[in-house]
Short mmCIF file of C-alpha atoms in Angstrom, two decimals:
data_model
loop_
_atom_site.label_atom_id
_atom_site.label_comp_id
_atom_site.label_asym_id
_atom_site.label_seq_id
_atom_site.Cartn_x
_atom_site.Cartn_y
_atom_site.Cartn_z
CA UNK L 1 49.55 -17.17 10.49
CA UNK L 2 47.63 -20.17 8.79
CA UNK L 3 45.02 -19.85 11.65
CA UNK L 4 44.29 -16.03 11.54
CA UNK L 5 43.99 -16.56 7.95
CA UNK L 6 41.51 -19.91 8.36
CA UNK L 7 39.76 -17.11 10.86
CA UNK L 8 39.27 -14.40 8.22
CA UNK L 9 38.20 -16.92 5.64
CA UNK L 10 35.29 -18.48 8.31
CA UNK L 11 34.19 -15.22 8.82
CA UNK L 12 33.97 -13.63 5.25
CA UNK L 13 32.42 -16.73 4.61
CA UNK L 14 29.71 -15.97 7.52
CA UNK L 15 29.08 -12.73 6.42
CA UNK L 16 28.13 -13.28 3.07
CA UNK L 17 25.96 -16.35 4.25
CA UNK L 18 24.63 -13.47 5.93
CA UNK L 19 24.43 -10.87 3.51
CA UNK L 20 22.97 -13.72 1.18
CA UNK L 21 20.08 -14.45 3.21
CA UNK L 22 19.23 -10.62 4.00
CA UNK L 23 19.11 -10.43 -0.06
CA UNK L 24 16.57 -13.84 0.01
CA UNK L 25 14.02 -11.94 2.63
CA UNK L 26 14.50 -8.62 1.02
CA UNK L 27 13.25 -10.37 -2.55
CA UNK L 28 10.77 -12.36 -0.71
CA UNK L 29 9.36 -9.07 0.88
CA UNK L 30 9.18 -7.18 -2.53
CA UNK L 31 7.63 -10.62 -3.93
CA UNK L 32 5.24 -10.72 -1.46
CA UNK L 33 4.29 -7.45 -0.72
CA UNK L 34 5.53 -4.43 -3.53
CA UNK L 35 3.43 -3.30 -6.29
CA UNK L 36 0.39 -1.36 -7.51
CA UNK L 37 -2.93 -3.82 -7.08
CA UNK L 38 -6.40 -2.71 -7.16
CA UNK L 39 -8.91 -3.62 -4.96
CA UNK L 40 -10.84 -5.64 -7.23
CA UNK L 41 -7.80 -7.73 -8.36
CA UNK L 42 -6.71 -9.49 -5.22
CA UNK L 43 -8.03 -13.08 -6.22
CA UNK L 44 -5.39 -12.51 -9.60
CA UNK L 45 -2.63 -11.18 -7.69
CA UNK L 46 -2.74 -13.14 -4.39
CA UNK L 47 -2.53 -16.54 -7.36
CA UNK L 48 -0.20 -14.84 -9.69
CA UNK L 49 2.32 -14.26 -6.66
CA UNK L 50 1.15 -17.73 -5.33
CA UNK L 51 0.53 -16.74 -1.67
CA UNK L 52 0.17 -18.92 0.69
CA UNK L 53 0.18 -19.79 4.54
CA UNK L 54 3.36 -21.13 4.19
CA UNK L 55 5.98 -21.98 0.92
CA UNK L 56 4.78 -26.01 1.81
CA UNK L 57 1.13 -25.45 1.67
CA UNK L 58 -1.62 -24.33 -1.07
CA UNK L 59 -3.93 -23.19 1.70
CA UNK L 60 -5.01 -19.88 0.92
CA UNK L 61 -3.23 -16.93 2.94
CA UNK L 62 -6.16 -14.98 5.29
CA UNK L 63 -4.44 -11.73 4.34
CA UNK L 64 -1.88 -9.89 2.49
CA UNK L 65 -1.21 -6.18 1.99
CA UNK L 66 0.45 -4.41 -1.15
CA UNK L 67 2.28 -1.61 -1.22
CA UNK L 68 1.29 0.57 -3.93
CA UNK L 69 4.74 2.50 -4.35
CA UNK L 70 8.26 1.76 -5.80
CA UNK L 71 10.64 -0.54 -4.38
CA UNK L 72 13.05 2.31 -4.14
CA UNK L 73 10.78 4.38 -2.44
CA UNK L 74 9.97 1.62 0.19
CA UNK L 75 13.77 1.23 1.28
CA UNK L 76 14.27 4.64 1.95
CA UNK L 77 12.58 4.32 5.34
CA UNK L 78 15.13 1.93 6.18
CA UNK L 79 17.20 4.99 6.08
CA UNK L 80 16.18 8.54 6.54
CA UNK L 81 12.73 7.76 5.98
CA UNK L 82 11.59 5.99 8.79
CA UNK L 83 11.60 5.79 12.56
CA UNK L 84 11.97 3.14 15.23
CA UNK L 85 9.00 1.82 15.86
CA UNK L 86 9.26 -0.85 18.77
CA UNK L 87 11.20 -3.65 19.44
CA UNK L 88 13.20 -4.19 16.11
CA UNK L 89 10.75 -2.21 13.49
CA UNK L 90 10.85 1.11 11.54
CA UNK L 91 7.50 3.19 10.88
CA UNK L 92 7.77 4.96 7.72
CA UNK L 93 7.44 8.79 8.46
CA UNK L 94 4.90 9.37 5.46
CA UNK L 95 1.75 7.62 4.45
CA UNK L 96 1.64 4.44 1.42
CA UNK L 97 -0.98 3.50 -0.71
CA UNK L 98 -2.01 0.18 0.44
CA UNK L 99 -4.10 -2.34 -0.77
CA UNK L 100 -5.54 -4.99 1.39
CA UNK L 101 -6.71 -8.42 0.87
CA UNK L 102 -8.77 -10.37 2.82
CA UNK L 103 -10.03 -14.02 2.55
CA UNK L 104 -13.81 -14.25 2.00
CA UNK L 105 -13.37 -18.26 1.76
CA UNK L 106 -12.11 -19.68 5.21
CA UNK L 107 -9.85 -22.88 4.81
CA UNK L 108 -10.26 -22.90 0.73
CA UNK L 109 -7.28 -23.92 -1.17
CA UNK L 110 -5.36 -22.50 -4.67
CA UNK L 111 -6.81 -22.03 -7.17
CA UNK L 112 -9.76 -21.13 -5.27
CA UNK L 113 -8.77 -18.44 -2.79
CA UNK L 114 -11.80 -15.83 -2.94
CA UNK L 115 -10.26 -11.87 -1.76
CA UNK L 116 -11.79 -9.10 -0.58
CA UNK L 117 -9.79 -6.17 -1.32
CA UNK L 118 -9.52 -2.32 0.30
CA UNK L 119 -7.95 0.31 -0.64
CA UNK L 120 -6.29 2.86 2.10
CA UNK L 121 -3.41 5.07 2.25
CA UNK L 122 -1.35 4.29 5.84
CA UNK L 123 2.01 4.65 7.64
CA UNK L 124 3.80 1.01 7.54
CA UNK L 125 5.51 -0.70 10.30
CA UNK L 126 8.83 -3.24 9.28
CA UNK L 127 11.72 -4.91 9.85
CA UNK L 128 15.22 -3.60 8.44
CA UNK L 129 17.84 -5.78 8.17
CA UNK L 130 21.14 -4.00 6.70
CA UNK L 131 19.15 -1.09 5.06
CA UNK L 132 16.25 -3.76 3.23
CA UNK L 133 12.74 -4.52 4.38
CA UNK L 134 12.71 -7.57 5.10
CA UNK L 135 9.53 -8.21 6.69
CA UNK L 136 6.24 -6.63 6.72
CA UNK L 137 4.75 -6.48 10.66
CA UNK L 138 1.24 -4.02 10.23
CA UNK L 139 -0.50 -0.50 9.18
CA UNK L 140 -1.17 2.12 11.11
CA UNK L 141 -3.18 5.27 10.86
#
């Protein structure tokens, strides 16, 4: 009895490790990649969100796109709102406002980080984990 119940207690334990770190990549996704920017306001919101090549670095990221919509709106094609797409994505079965920004200054380094920004409206390809984005892969016409 003691070891089915030191069983169940490993694996609840496991699953909300789990369940914990889904949560961490979903906020890191809406961090990184949610919200209404402008073209002409990529150098202020790529520094505002400080975004990076990586968490350890303050070289400047080549390229990030926003998602001009609601978060809500965004993890419905985790659901009934998207379609596999690939290995392990989802495409999202209508188009998003997206905003695109581009390094002009190769190798600079925050607070420096120069943008050029572009407006489209495109399907978008992620990564579900447990009904959440999690992860951003590319656009598509």
């Amino acid at each position: 009895m003691r070891i089915v119940f030191a069983g169940l207690l490993l694996l609840s334990a496991t699953v909300l490790s789990q369940d914990a770190n889904v949560l961490r990549r979903y906020r890191n996704f809406i961090a990184r990649h949610v919200g209404q920017v402008s073209r002409d306001r990529c150098d202020h919101e790529m520094g505002r969100r400080r975004l990076t090549k990586s968490s350890d670095s303050n070289l400047c990221r080549d390229t990030n796109t926003f998602i001009g919509d609601s978060a809500g709106r965004i993890n419905l094609i985790c659901g009934g709102a998207g379609a596999p797409y690939g290995g392990n994505f989802t495409r999202s079965l209508q188009p998003f406002p997206i905003t695109i920004c581009n390094l002009k200054n190769e190798n600079a380094r925050q607070p420096h980080c120069q943008y050029r920004g572009r407006a489209d409206t495109r399907y978008l390809v992620i990564q579900c984990e447990q009904g959440y984005p999690v992860h951003f892969e590319r656009d598509i016409v």
